[in-house]
Short mmCIF file of C-alpha atoms in Angstrom, two decimals:
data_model
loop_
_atom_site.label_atom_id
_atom_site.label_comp_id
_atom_site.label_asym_id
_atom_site.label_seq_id
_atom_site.Cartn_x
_atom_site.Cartn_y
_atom_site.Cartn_z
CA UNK A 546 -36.64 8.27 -74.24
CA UNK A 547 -34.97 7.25 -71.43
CA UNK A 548 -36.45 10.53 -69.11
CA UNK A 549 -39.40 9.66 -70.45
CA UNK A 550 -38.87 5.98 -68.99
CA UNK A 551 -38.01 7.59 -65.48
CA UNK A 552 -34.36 6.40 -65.93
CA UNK A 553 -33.22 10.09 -66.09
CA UNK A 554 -34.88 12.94 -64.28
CA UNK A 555 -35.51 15.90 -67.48
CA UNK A 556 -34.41 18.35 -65.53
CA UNK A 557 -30.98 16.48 -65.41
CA UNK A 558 -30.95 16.10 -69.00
CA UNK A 559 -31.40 19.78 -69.57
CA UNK A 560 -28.31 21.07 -67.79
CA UNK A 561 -26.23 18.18 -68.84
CA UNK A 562 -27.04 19.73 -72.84
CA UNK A 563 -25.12 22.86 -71.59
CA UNK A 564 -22.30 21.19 -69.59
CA UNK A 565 -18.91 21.08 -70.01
CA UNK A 566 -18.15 17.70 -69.09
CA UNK A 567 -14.50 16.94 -68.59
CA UNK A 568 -13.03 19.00 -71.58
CA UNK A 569 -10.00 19.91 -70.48
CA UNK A 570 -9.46 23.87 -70.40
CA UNK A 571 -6.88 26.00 -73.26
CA UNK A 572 -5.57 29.12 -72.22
CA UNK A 573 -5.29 30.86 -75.15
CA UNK A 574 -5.18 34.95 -76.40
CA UNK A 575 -7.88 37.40 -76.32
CA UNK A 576 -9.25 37.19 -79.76
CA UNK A 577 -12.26 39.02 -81.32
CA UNK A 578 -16.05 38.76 -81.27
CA UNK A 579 -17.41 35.74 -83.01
CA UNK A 580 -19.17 35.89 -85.98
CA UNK A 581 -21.94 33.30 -84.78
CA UNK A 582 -22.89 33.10 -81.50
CA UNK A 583 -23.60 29.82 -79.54
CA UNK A 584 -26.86 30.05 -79.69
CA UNK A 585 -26.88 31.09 -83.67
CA UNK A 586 -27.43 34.51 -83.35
CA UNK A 587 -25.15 36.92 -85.67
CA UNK A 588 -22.61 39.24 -83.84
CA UNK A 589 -22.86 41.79 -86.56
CA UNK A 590 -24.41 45.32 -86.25
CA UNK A 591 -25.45 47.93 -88.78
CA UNK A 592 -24.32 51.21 -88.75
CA UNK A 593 -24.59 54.84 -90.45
CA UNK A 594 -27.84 53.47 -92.96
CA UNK A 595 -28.55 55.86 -94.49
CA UNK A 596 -31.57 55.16 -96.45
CA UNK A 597 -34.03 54.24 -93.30
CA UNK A 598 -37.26 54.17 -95.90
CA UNK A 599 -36.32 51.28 -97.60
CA UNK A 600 -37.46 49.44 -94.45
CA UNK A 601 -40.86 51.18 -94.69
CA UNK A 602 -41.42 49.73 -98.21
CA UNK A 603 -41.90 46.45 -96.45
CA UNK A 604 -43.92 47.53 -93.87
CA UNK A 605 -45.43 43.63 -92.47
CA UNK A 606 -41.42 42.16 -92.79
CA UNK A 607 -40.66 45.04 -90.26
CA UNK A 608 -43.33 44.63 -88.08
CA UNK A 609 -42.64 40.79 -87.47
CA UNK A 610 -38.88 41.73 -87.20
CA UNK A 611 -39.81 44.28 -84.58
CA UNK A 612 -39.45 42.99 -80.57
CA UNK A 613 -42.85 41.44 -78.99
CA UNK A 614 -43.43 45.13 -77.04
CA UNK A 615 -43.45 47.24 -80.14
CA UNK A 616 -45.60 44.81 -82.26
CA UNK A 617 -48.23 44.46 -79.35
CA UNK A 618 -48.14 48.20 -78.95
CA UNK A 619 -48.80 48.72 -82.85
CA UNK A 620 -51.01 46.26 -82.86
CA UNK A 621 -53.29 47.64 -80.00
CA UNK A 622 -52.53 51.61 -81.27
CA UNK A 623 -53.66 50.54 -84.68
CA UNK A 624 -57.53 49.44 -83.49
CA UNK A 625 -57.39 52.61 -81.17
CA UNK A 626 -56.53 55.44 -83.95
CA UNK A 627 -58.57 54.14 -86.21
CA UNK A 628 -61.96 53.55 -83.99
CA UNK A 629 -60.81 57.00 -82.88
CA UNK A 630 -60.66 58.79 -86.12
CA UNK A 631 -64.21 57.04 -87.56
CA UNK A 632 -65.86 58.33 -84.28
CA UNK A 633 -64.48 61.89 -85.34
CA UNK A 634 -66.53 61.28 -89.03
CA UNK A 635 -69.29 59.77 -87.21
CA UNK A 636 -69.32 63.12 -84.79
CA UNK A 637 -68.78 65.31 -87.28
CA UNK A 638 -71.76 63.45 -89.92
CA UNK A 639 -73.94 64.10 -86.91
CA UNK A 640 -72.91 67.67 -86.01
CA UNK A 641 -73.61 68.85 -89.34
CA UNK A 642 -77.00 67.37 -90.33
CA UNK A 643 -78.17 68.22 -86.61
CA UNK A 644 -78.71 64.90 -84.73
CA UNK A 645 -76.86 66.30 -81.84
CA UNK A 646 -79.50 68.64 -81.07
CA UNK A 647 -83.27 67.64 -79.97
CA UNK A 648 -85.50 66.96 -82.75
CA UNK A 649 -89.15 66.13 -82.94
CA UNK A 650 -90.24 62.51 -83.80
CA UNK A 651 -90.46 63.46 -87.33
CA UNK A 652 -86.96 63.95 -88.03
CA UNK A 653 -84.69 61.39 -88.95
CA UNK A 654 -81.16 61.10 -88.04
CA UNK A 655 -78.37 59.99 -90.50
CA UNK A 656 -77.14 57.64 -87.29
CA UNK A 657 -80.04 56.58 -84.57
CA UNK A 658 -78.52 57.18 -80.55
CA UNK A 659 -75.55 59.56 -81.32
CA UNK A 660 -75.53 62.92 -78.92
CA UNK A 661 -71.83 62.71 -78.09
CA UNK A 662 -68.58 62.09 -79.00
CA UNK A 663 -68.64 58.74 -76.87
CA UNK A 664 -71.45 57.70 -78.17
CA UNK A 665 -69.51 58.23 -81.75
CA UNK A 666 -66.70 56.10 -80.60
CA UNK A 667 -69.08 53.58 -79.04
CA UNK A 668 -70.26 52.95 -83.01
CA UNK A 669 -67.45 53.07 -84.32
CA UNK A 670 -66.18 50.09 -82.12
CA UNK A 671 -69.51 48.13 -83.44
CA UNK A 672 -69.26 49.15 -86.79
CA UNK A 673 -65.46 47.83 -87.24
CA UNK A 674 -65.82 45.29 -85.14
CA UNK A 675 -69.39 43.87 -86.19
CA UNK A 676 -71.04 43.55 -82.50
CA UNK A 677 -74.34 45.12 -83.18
CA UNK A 678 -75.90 45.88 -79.95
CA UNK A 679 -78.82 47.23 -81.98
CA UNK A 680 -79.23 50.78 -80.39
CA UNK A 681 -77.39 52.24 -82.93
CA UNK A 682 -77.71 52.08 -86.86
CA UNK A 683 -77.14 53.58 -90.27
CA UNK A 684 -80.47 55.79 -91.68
CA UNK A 685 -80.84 55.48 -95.47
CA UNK A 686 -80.90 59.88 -94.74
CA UNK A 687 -77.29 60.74 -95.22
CA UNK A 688 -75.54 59.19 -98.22
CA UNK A 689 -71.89 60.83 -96.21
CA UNK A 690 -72.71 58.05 -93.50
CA UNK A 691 -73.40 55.03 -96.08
CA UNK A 692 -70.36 55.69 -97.42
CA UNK A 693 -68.59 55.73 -94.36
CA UNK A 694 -69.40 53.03 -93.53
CA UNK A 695 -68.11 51.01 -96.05
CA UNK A 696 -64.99 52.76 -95.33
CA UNK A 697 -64.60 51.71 -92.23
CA UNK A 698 -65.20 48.13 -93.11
CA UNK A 699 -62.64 47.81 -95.59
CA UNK A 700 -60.20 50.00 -93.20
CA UNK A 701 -61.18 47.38 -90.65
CA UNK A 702 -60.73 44.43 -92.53
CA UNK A 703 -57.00 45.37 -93.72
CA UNK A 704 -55.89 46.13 -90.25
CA UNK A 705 -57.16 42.90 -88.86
CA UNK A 706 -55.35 41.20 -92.28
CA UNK A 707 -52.32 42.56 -91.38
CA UNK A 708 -51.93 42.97 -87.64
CA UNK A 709 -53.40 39.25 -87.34
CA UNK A 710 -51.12 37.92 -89.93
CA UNK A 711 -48.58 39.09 -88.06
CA UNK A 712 -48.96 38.03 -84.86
CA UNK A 713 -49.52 34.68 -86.78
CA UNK A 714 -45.95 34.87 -88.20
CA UNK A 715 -44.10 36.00 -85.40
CA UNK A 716 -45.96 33.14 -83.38
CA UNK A 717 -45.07 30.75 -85.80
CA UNK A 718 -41.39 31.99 -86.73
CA UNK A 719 -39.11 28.99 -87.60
CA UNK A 720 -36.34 30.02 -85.08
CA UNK A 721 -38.84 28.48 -82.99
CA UNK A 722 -38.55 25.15 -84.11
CA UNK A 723 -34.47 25.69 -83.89
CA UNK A 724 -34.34 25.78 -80.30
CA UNK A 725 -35.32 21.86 -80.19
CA UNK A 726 -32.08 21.68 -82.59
CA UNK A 727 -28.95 20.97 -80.26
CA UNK A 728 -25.18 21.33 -81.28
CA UNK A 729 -22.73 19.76 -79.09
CA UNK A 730 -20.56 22.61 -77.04
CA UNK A 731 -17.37 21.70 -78.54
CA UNK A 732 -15.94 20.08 -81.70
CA UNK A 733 -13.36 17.24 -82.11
CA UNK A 734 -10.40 16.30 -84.22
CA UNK A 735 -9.46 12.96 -84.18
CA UNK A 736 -8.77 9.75 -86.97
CA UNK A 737 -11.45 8.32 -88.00
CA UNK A 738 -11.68 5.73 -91.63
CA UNK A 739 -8.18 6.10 -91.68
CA UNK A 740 -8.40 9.82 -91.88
CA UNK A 741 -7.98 12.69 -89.80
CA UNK A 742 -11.94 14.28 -89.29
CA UNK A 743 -13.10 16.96 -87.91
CA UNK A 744 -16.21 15.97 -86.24
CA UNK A 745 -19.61 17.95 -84.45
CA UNK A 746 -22.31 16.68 -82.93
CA UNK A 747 -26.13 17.56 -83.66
CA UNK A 748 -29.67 16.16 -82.23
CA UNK A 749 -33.37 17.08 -82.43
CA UNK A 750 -35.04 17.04 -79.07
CA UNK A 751 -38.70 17.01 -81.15
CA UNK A 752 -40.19 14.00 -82.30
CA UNK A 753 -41.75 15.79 -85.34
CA UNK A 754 -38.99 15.38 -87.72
CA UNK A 755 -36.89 17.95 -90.11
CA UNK A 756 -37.55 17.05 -93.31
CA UNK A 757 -34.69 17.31 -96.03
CA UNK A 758 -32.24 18.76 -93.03
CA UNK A 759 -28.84 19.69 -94.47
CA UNK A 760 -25.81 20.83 -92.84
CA UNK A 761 -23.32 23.14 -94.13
CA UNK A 762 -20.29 24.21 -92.99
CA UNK A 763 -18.32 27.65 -93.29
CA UNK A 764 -14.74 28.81 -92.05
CA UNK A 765 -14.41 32.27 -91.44
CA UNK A 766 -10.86 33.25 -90.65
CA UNK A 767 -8.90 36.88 -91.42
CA UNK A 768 -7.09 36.00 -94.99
CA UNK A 769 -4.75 37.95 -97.35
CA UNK A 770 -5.18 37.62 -101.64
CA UNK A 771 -1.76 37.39 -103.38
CA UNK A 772 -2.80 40.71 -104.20
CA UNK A 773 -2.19 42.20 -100.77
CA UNK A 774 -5.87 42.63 -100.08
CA UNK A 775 -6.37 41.67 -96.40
CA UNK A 776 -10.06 39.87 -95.93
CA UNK A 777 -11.13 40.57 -92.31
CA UNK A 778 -13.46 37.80 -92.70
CA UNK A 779 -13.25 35.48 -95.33
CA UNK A 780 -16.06 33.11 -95.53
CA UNK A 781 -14.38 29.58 -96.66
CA UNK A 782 -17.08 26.56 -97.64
CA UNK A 783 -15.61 23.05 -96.72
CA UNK A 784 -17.06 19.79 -97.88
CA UNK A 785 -18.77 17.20 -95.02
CA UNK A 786 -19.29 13.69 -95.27
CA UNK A 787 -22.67 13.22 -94.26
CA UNK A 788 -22.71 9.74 -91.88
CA UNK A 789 -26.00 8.41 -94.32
CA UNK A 790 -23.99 9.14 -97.34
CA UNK A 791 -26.03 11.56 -99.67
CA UNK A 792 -26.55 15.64 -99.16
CA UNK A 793 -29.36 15.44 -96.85
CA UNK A 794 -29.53 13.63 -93.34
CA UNK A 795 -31.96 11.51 -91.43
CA UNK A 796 -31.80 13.48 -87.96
CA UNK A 797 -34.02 11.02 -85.82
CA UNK A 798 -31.22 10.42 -83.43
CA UNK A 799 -27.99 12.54 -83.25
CA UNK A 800 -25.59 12.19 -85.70
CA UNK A 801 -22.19 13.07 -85.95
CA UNK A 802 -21.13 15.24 -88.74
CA UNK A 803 -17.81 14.75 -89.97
CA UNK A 804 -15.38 16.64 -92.42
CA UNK A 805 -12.16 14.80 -93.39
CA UNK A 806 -9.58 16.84 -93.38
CA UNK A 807 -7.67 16.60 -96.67
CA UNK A 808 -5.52 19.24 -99.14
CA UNK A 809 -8.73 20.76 -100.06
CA UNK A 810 -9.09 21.97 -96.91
CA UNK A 811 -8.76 25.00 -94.91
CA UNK A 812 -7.63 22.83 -91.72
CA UNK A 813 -5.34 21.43 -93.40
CA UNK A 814 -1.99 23.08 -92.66
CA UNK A 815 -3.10 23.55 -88.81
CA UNK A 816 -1.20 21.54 -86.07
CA UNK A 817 -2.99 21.42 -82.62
CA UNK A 818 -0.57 24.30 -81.97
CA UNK A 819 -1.70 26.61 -85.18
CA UNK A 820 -5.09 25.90 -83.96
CA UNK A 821 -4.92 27.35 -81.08
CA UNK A 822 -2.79 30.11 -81.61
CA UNK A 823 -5.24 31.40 -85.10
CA UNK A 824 -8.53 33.07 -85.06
CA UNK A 825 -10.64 30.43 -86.69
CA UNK A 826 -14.35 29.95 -86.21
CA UNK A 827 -15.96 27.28 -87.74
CA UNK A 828 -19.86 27.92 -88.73
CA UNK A 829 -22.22 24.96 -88.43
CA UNK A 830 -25.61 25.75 -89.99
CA UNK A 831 -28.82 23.33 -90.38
CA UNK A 832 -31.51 23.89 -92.17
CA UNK A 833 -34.32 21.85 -93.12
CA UNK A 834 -38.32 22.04 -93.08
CA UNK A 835 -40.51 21.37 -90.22
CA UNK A 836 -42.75 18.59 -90.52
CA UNK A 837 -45.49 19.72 -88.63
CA UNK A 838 -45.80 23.45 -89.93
CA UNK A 839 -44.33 22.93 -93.76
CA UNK A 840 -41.89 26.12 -92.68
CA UNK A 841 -38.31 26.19 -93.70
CA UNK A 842 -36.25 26.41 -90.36
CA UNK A 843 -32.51 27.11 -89.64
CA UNK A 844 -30.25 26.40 -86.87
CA UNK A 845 -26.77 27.75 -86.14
CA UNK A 846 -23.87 28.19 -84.12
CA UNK A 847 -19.73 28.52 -84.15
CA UNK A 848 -16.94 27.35 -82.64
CA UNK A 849 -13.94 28.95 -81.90
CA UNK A 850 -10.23 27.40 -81.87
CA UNK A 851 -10.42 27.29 -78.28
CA UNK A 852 -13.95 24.87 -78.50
CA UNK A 853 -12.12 22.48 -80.83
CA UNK A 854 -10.85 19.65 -79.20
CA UNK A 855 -7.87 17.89 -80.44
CA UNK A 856 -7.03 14.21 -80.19
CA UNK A 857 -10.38 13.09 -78.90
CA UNK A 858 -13.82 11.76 -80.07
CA UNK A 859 -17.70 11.62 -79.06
CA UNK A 860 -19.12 8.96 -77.07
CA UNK A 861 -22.07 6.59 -78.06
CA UNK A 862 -25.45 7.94 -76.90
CA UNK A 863 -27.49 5.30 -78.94
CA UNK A 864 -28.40 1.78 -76.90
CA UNK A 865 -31.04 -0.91 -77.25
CA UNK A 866 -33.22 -1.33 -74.56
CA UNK A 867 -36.19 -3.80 -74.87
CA UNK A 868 -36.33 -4.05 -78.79
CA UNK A 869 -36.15 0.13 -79.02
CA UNK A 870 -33.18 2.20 -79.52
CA UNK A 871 -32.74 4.37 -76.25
CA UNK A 872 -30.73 8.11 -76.82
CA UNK A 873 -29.00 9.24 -73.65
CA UNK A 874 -29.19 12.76 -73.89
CA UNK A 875 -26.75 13.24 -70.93
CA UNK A 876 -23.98 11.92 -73.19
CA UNK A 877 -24.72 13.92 -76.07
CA UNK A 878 -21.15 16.29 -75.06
CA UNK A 879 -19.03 13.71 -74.04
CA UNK A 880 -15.60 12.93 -75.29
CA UNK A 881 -13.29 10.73 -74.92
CA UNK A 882 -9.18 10.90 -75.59
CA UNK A 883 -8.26 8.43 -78.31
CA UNK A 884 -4.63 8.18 -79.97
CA UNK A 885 -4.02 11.39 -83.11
CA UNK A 886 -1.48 12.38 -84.19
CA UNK A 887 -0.26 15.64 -82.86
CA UNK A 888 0.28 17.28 -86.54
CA UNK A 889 -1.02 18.82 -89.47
CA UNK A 890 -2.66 17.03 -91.87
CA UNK A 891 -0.34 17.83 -94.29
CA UNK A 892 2.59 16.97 -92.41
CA UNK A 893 0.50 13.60 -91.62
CA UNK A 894 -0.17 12.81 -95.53
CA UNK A 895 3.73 13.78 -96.12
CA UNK A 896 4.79 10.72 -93.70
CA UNK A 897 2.71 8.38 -95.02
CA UNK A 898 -0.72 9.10 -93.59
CA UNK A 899 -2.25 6.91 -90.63
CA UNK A 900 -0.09 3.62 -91.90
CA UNK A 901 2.97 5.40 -91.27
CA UNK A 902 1.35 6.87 -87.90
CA UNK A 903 0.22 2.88 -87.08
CA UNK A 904 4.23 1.67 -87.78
CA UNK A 905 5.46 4.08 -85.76
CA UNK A 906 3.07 3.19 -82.59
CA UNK A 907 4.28 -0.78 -83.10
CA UNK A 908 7.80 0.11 -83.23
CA UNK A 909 7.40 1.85 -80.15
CA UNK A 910 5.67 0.42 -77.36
CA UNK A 911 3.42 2.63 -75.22
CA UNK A 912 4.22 3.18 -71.50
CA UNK A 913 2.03 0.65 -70.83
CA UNK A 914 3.07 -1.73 -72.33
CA UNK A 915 6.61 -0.84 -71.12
CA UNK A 916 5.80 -1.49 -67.66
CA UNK A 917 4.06 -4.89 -68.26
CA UNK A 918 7.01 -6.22 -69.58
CA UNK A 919 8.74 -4.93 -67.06
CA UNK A 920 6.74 -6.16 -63.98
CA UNK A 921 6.47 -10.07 -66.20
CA UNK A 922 10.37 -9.81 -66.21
CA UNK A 923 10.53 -9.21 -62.59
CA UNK A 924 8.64 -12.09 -61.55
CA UNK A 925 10.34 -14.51 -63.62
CA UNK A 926 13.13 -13.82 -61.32
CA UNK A 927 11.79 -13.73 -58.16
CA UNK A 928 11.93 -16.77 -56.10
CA UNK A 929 8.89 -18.22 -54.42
CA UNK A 930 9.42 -18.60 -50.80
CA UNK A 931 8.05 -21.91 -50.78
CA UNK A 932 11.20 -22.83 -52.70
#
């Protein structure tokens, strides 16, 4: 709103979605590919498949999986074979009751016009694609060319069902829609309620709305079974508290999803240290239906331990300017350091939780506060020169 106001340029807001502003840096081990990438899509590749017809049983799935180059070169190489091979029966109708050779004006041909093989393929395009230039036409002489003729209309009519349908669906795909859905660059830890949170930050740039959005959350992290069984990657659900209270959210301005942190968690025995020492990625995925189209759309990405930030929290994006509530977009990443405890959560609910945490600050001022005693102190002492 406020681009649209001339306030902020959008080019400005655009790089500002991708910025890292004033995170502070971790220097941590090389770890392994992630699961999910930033931008949602899955680091996982398929090998030694054996069975490669099972992909052929769905034939239209696996041509609106298949890249933009391939589909527009099936699409254009279906038309052409098949215009191709009717102009070969067309030919061959022709060849064998004669037309190809000069008649007198008594005979009748089975197709009017056709003394070549281009002039074959010229009626085939007419017949399959219904121009009718009028030259050319079906005789009631040959029942072999009726009857390919209806054929070729029914041939006709799937391909244009199927190629059309799916350029329709790979036009209309709802990954689309997800690249309007924004996910802040890095997540937080901090207290929040009383409660240590783990806290992301999502947006929709649209103003068509996502209709029953949800958000779930996933850790994947190596684990071991008591068995012995070692996991490379365990998928682990964790529970959110959804900032409007019930399972779905109202995403017309961003919202901060948040996930306290209890003994049901699988964050909850990690210090800031564990965090960044353990391969932990923590899968964010939205999914809701798009208001304008009616299709079911899904949005994703990950962050590592390294993209978790500890001891901070987002900044407001949401003000009111002339009766309307203004989103600054160029806010959407920022963070700012607030006080958290630099422990687990465990350790945390051991000594007491955040009342404990809150004695402990009184009893011991901050440096602060240290100094402006200190500096009151000294000029109750000093002695005015005036005096």
């Amino acid at each position: 709103m406020l681009s649209r106001k001339g306030l902020i340029p959008d080019d400005y807001l655009l790089t500002r979605l991708a910025e890292d502003v004033q995170q502070p840096k971790f220097t941590t081990k090389a770890r392994k590919a992630r699961f999910v990438a930033k931008n949602g899509t899955c680091n996982v590749a398929h090998t030694n498949i054996r069975e490669q017809g099972r992909f052929l049983q769905d034939v239209f799935t696996t041509l609106v999986d298949l890249k933009w180059l391939h589909t527009l070169i099936i699409f254009t190489m279906s038309f052409l074979c098949s215009w191709l091979l009717f102009a070969m029966a067309w030919w061959l109708i022709a060849f064998a009751h004669g037309d190809l050779d000069e008649k007198g004006d008594d005979f009748v041909p089975c197709v009017t016009d056709i003394n070549s093989f281009s002039s074959a393929f010229l009626f085939s395009i007419e017949v399959q694609v219904t121009i009718g230039f009028g030259g050319r036409m079906v005789t009631e002489e040959c029942l072999s060319a009726i009857v390919v003729l209806i054929i070729q209309n029914i041939v006709g009519l799937l391909i244009n069902a199927i190629m059309l349908g799916c350029i329709f669906m790979k036009t209309a795909q709802a990954n689309r829609r997800a690249e309007t859905l924004i996910f802040s660059k890095h997540a937080v830890i901090s207290i929040r309620n009383n409660k240590l949170c783990f806290m992301i930050r999502l947006g929709d740039l649209r103003k068509s709305m996502i209709i029953s959005a949800t958000v779930r959350m996933q850790v994947a992290m190596r684990s071991t079974t008591p068995e012995g069984e070692v996991i490379p990657l365990d998928q682990i659900d964790i529970h959110m508290d959804n900032p409007v209270g019930t399972n779905g959210i109202f995403l017309v301005a961003p919202l901060i999803i948040c996930h306290v942190i209890n003994k049901d968690s699988p964050l909850y025995d990690l210090s800031p240290g564990d965090l960044q020492n353990n391969d932990i990625e923590v899968i964010v995925v939205l999914e809701g239906v798009v208001e304008t189209t009616g299709i079911t759309t899904q949005a994703r990405t990950s962050y590592l331990s390294e993209e978790i930030l500890w001891g901070q929290r987002f900044v407001p994006t949401i003000s009111v300017e002339e009766g309307t509530y203004a989103v600054d977009y160029s806010k959407f990443g920022n963070t700012v350091r607030v006080p958290t405890p630099s422990c687990s959560a465990k350790k945390l609910d051991e000594n007491g939780g955040t009342a404990w945490l809150k004695l402990h600050d009184q009893a011991t001022p901050r440096p602060s506060v240290r100094k402006r005693r200190l500096s009151m102190r000294m000029r109750q002492h000093t002695i005015s020169p005036l005096a």
